[in-house]
XYZ file of C-alpha atoms in Angstrom:
367
model
C -71.245 -30.723 -27.959
C -72.223 -27.296 -29.350
C -69.381 -26.823 -31.865
C -65.654 -26.285 -32.340
C -63.431 -23.845 -30.394
C -64.590 -20.842 -32.446
C -68.231 -21.512 -31.623
C -67.334 -22.013 -27.982
C -65.612 -18.615 -27.840
C -68.291 -16.687 -29.715
C -71.364 -18.306 -28.148
C -73.358 -16.292 -25.621
C -72.919 -17.034 -21.896
C -76.079 -17.849 -19.964
C -76.123 -14.666 -17.860
C -78.931 -12.125 -17.514
C -76.826 -9.232 -16.241
C -73.237 -8.313 -17.110
C -72.728 -5.721 -14.369
C -74.250 -7.727 -11.537
C -73.515 -7.301 -7.841
C -70.369 -9.470 -7.929
C -68.951 -7.498 -10.870
C -69.728 -4.192 -9.156
C -67.925 -5.370 -6.009
C -64.873 -6.360 -8.060
C -64.943 -2.982 -9.829
C -65.072 -1.177 -6.490
C -62.035 -3.105 -5.244
C -60.144 -2.015 -8.363
C -61.389 1.576 -8.102
C -63.098 1.391 -11.502
C -66.426 2.603 -12.843
C -68.133 1.478 -16.053
C -66.569 4.347 -18.021
C -63.110 3.067 -17.030
C -64.066 -0.499 -17.902
C -65.045 0.355 -21.474
C -61.877 2.400 -22.017
C -59.628 -0.352 -20.669
C -61.426 -3.006 -22.703
C -60.998 -0.841 -25.792
C -64.584 -0.774 -27.044
C -67.995 0.740 -26.359
C -70.803 -0.279 -24.030
C -72.869 -1.363 -27.036
C -70.105 -3.671 -28.270
C -69.905 -5.332 -24.863
C -73.626 -5.647 -24.200
C -74.783 -6.650 -27.679
C -71.924 -9.062 -28.314
C -71.220 -10.450 -24.846
C -69.356 -13.699 -25.465
C -67.140 -16.017 -23.451
C -64.070 -14.179 -24.782
C -65.433 -10.863 -23.488
C -66.146 -12.631 -20.224
C -62.448 -13.568 -20.115
C -61.448 -9.960 -20.808
C -63.459 -8.758 -17.827
C -62.088 -11.621 -15.730
C -58.536 -10.489 -16.582
C -59.293 -6.803 -16.019
C -60.971 -7.310 -12.634
C -58.627 -10.050 -11.416
C -61.563 -12.257 -10.396
C -62.512 -15.649 -11.923
C -65.527 -15.609 -14.223
C -67.083 -18.402 -12.133
C -67.171 -15.989 -9.178
C -68.379 -13.001 -11.192
C -71.250 -14.695 -13.025
C -71.818 -18.091 -11.389
C -71.079 -19.845 -14.698
C -73.243 -22.869 -15.442
C -71.226 -26.149 -15.418
C -72.626 -26.801 -18.894
C -70.610 -23.793 -20.118
C -67.313 -24.762 -18.454
C -65.843 -26.176 -21.669
C -66.819 -23.069 -23.649
C -65.199 -20.869 -21.000
C -62.003 -22.964 -21.034
C -61.753 -22.625 -24.827
C -62.362 -18.880 -24.593
C -59.570 -18.546 -22.034
C -57.170 -20.279 -24.401
C -58.210 -17.922 -27.203
C -57.733 -14.922 -24.917
C -54.267 -16.072 -23.783
C -53.165 -16.492 -27.424
C -53.459 -12.722 -27.823
C -50.364 -12.257 -25.690
C -48.303 -14.377 -28.099
C -48.992 -12.392 -31.263
C -46.190 -10.494 -33.015
C -47.990 -7.211 -32.315
C -48.215 -7.923 -28.570
C -44.549 -9.006 -28.409
C -43.371 -5.862 -30.226
C -45.579 -3.708 -27.978
C -44.243 -5.269 -24.773
C -40.576 -4.955 -25.753
C -40.839 -1.163 -25.758
C -41.705 -0.935 -22.054
C -39.067 -0.248 -19.355
C -39.158 -3.909 -18.343
C -36.107 -4.066 -16.082
C -37.160 -0.988 -14.126
C -40.698 -2.320 -13.696
C -39.247 -5.638 -12.526
C -36.959 -3.845 -10.081
C -39.971 -1.989 -8.682
C -41.828 -5.297 -8.294
C -44.645 -4.512 -10.726
C -43.969 -7.366 -13.155
C -42.477 -10.825 -12.725
C -38.703 -11.346 -12.845
C -37.587 -13.252 -15.962
C -33.840 -13.473 -15.435
C -32.352 -16.525 -17.128
C -35.278 -17.112 -19.480
C -34.831 -17.109 -23.241
C -36.464 -14.525 -25.501
C -39.053 -17.068 -26.600
C -39.997 -17.929 -23.023
C -40.138 -14.271 -21.992
C -41.977 -12.808 -24.967
C -43.201 -15.310 -27.541
C -44.784 -17.435 -24.832
C -46.854 -14.383 -23.884
C -45.383 -14.171 -20.363
C -44.150 -10.563 -20.395
C -46.892 -9.165 -22.651
C -49.414 -10.606 -20.193
C -47.532 -9.235 -17.163
C -47.287 -5.764 -18.681
C -50.935 -5.681 -19.709
C -51.889 -6.721 -16.188
C -49.725 -3.957 -14.690
C -51.171 -1.367 -17.079
C -54.694 -2.433 -16.090
C -55.927 -3.011 -19.637
C -57.350 -6.068 -21.375
C -56.154 -5.403 -24.922
C -53.861 -3.237 -27.018
C -56.913 -1.223 -28.059
C -57.678 -0.711 -24.372
C -54.150 0.603 -23.815
C -54.411 2.977 -26.793
C -57.755 4.302 -25.606
C -56.793 4.690 -21.942
C -53.367 6.235 -22.538
C -54.094 8.137 -25.738
C -52.138 11.196 -24.542
C -48.939 9.130 -24.534
C -49.434 8.023 -28.148
C -48.374 11.471 -29.365
C -44.848 10.978 -28.039
C -42.034 8.903 -29.525
C -41.953 6.786 -26.338
C -45.635 5.980 -25.685
C -44.986 2.785 -23.721
C -42.502 4.488 -21.389
C -44.681 7.519 -20.697
C -47.866 5.475 -20.270
C -46.026 3.288 -17.730
C -44.947 6.454 -15.887
C -48.559 7.651 -15.740
C -49.646 4.197 -14.554
C -47.172 4.396 -11.654
C -49.089 7.463 -10.505
C -52.545 5.985 -11.088
C -51.959 3.045 -8.776
C -51.004 5.407 -5.930
C -54.319 7.284 -5.844
C -57.588 5.882 -4.509
C -60.896 6.932 -6.058
C -62.616 9.497 -3.759
C -66.224 9.293 -2.622
C -69.007 10.295 -5.000
C -69.714 13.539 -3.076
C -66.156 14.832 -3.590
C -65.855 18.170 -5.412
C -63.272 20.871 -6.133
C -63.707 24.645 -6.289
C -62.171 25.952 -9.515
C -62.403 29.557 -8.273
C -60.440 28.752 -5.118
C -57.806 26.913 -7.155
C -57.450 29.807 -9.629
C -57.121 32.363 -6.816
C -54.428 30.283 -5.126
C -52.509 29.944 -8.401
C -52.631 33.722 -8.885
C -51.354 34.243 -5.328
C -48.477 31.822 -5.889
C -47.486 33.556 -9.120
C -47.525 37.016 -7.501
C -45.342 35.753 -4.657
C -43.000 33.483 -6.623
C -39.909 35.577 -5.852
C -40.468 35.984 -2.064
C -41.193 32.247 -1.830
C -38.292 31.276 -4.079
C -36.325 29.144 -1.579
C -39.253 26.797 -0.896
C -41.298 27.554 -4.007
C -41.844 23.989 -5.229
C -42.929 22.574 -1.896
C -45.215 25.543 -1.251
C -46.854 25.088 -4.674
C -47.359 21.361 -4.037
C -48.737 21.937 -0.517
C -51.096 24.646 -1.791
C -52.510 22.402 -4.513
C -53.040 19.608 -1.994
C -54.950 22.007 0.264
C -57.203 22.659 -2.744
C -58.008 18.906 -2.804
C -55.782 18.181 -5.793
C -53.681 15.038 -5.465
C -50.048 15.830 -6.293
C -47.629 12.975 -6.981
C -43.876 13.065 -7.496
C -42.937 9.973 -9.492
C -39.407 9.127 -10.715
C -39.197 8.958 -14.501
C -37.768 6.006 -16.431
C -34.268 6.224 -17.881
C -35.434 4.829 -21.239
C -36.807 8.225 -22.343
C -36.289 11.935 -21.608
C -38.040 12.902 -18.385
C -41.631 14.120 -18.802
C -42.498 17.628 -17.631
C -45.844 16.878 -15.983
C -49.134 15.063 -16.402
C -52.659 15.301 -15.079
C -55.508 12.814 -14.965
C -58.642 12.238 -12.914
C -59.547 9.643 -10.318
C -63.290 9.959 -10.173
C -63.983 13.619 -9.397
C -60.494 14.333 -8.051
C -57.830 15.806 -10.351
C -54.315 14.400 -10.025
C -51.147 16.284 -10.951
C -48.120 14.072 -11.559
C -44.608 15.534 -11.576
C -41.248 13.858 -12.166
C -38.528 13.846 -9.560
C -35.121 15.115 -10.614
C -33.638 18.474 -11.615
C -35.870 21.174 -13.087
C -35.558 24.955 -12.951
C -38.181 26.929 -11.030
C -39.331 28.473 -14.306
C -39.841 25.062 -15.941
C -41.566 23.773 -12.818
C -44.015 26.675 -12.641
C -44.773 26.563 -16.359
C -45.388 22.796 -16.296
C -47.634 22.953 -13.233
C -49.629 25.890 -14.552
C -50.122 24.216 -17.931
C -51.638 21.044 -16.467
C -53.662 23.182 -14.050
C -54.982 25.022 -17.097
C -56.324 21.677 -18.340
C -57.913 20.932 -14.977
C -59.538 24.360 -14.662
C -61.056 24.417 -18.152
C -61.810 20.713 -18.615
C -65.265 19.555 -17.563
C -64.860 16.335 -19.536
C -61.923 15.230 -17.345
C -59.460 14.902 -20.215
C -55.946 13.789 -19.219
C -52.856 15.743 -20.231
C -49.192 14.845 -20.685
C -46.310 17.279 -21.134
C -43.396 15.244 -22.420
C -40.485 15.720 -24.825
C -41.613 14.522 -28.222
C -38.016 14.437 -29.377
C -34.658 15.025 -27.715
C -34.815 18.550 -29.146
C -37.608 19.273 -26.682
C -40.851 19.493 -28.654
C -43.784 19.281 -26.271
C -46.525 16.703 -26.732
C -49.903 17.038 -25.083
C -53.563 16.260 -25.685
C -54.812 18.064 -28.797
C -58.401 18.456 -27.680
C -58.724 21.533 -25.509
C -54.966 22.104 -25.371
C -55.073 25.624 -26.824
C -57.749 26.651 -24.346
C -55.772 25.126 -21.462
C -52.657 26.938 -22.655
C -54.550 30.234 -22.699
C -55.774 29.655 -19.130
C -52.249 28.796 -17.998
C -50.698 31.848 -19.646
C -53.311 34.099 -18.047
C -52.393 32.698 -14.645
C -48.653 32.920 -15.295
C -48.768 36.668 -15.966
C -50.199 38.789 -13.188
C -52.222 41.942 -13.790
C -49.413 44.039 -12.291
C -46.932 42.546 -14.730
C -49.271 43.198 -17.645
C -49.594 46.835 -16.573
C -45.831 47.196 -16.296
C -45.383 45.674 -19.739
C -48.070 47.864 -21.316
C -46.618 51.019 -19.747
C -43.313 50.189 -21.409
C -45.022 50.486 -24.790
C -42.194 49.034 -26.892
C -44.119 45.881 -27.788
C -42.482 45.262 -31.147
C -38.926 45.231 -29.799
C -37.387 41.829 -29.155
C -35.052 43.284 -26.516
C -38.061 44.573 -24.576
C -39.734 41.160 -24.581
C -36.505 39.463 -23.485
C -36.016 42.017 -20.690
C -39.469 41.365 -19.236
C -38.988 37.635 -19.693
C -36.003 37.787 -17.341
C -37.806 40.151 -14.993
C -40.965 38.022 -14.707
C -39.122 34.670 -14.905
C -41.339 33.346 -17.697
C -40.647 32.402 -21.314
C -40.705 35.170 -23.960
C -43.338 33.209 -25.880
C -45.824 33.608 -23.031
C -45.391 37.399 -23.113
C -45.842 37.446 -26.894
C -49.020 35.341 -26.645
C -50.394 37.595 -23.913
C -49.701 40.763 -25.902
C -51.449 39.217 -28.906
C -54.466 38.385 -26.757
C -54.477 42.025 -25.604
C -54.193 43.080 -29.295
C -50.995 45.011 -28.633
C -49.089 43.206 -31.384
C -50.245 41.500 -34.585
C -50.944 37.764 -34.810
C -48.412 37.533 -37.666
C -45.701 39.459 -35.792
C -42.047 38.399 -36.329
C -41.971 38.013 -32.538
C -43.802 34.711 -33.041
C -40.305 33.253 -33.421
C -39.933 33.677 -29.648
C -42.767 31.188 -29.127
C -40.558 28.460 -30.549
C -37.831 29.028 -27.959
C -37.490 26.139 -25.506
């Protein structure tokens, strides 16, 4: 016997290669690459490789949905150590932090959709404190720890309902397969199509939304329409990447054409300017309607979106008017162009037609 349970869990498995052929096959079935694995585990490559223990083996087993014995051909001598590590791993789901985390998810709706196990008739202790629902939710979210959830769905952490919005994003993720490694998108083609759609928004008004969605799909962008959860105000839009393919996720339900166009163009701004494949979430931060989104690169994405939302012809018309400092003028063109006054103010500031500290900045706060 090599030691107590702690030594069993922390001892090193007798394996020469973590990402062997069996692990790579399991990753392919799940549509994951090593970058995804580290995010969903919640720590770096170095942490995994330099401290590979039986507990970390159990984390990968849980994440890939394949027994460790299949993934690494575990030596029978290590079977007891692996069993102890599994017990230690399962105890994570019973902690107060895990229970509190799980309670904030839209459990009944996820159960109705068949993504987590039904628990009708069970007591609170059997549902939560036993680790049943925390484990089910973590399995649905495709993460192996709370740190993995925070790292993978960091854009949702900026909202007051991070569990609800991360679950909404996850509903979209599981609908999209990872494309082949030779897949690519043309940012120039996408930008030109977005400009065309904006110029023709009024003539296309009756079928505007479907035309926008179909156009993006023709540009090799996956577009999903996913119902939002009733536990939180509906999100505006989100974008994430599956391999080299960008995915735009939109909620179903009522939304004005102006809101729809602004939401789509904002997430497309992230896609067009982001070479690091950062995700983005546009969601109400509060009932009052504050918008939450990824901080890194958000201002640049917003600038790209605003440039696409105002056509050159509209800019010329606005500049010819010349009354930049008048609120009534801005509001008139806002109605005429069907875009928020704040976008016009930002554009005029970029063109240096009005000062950065103009009183018209108040229009940027309008929802």
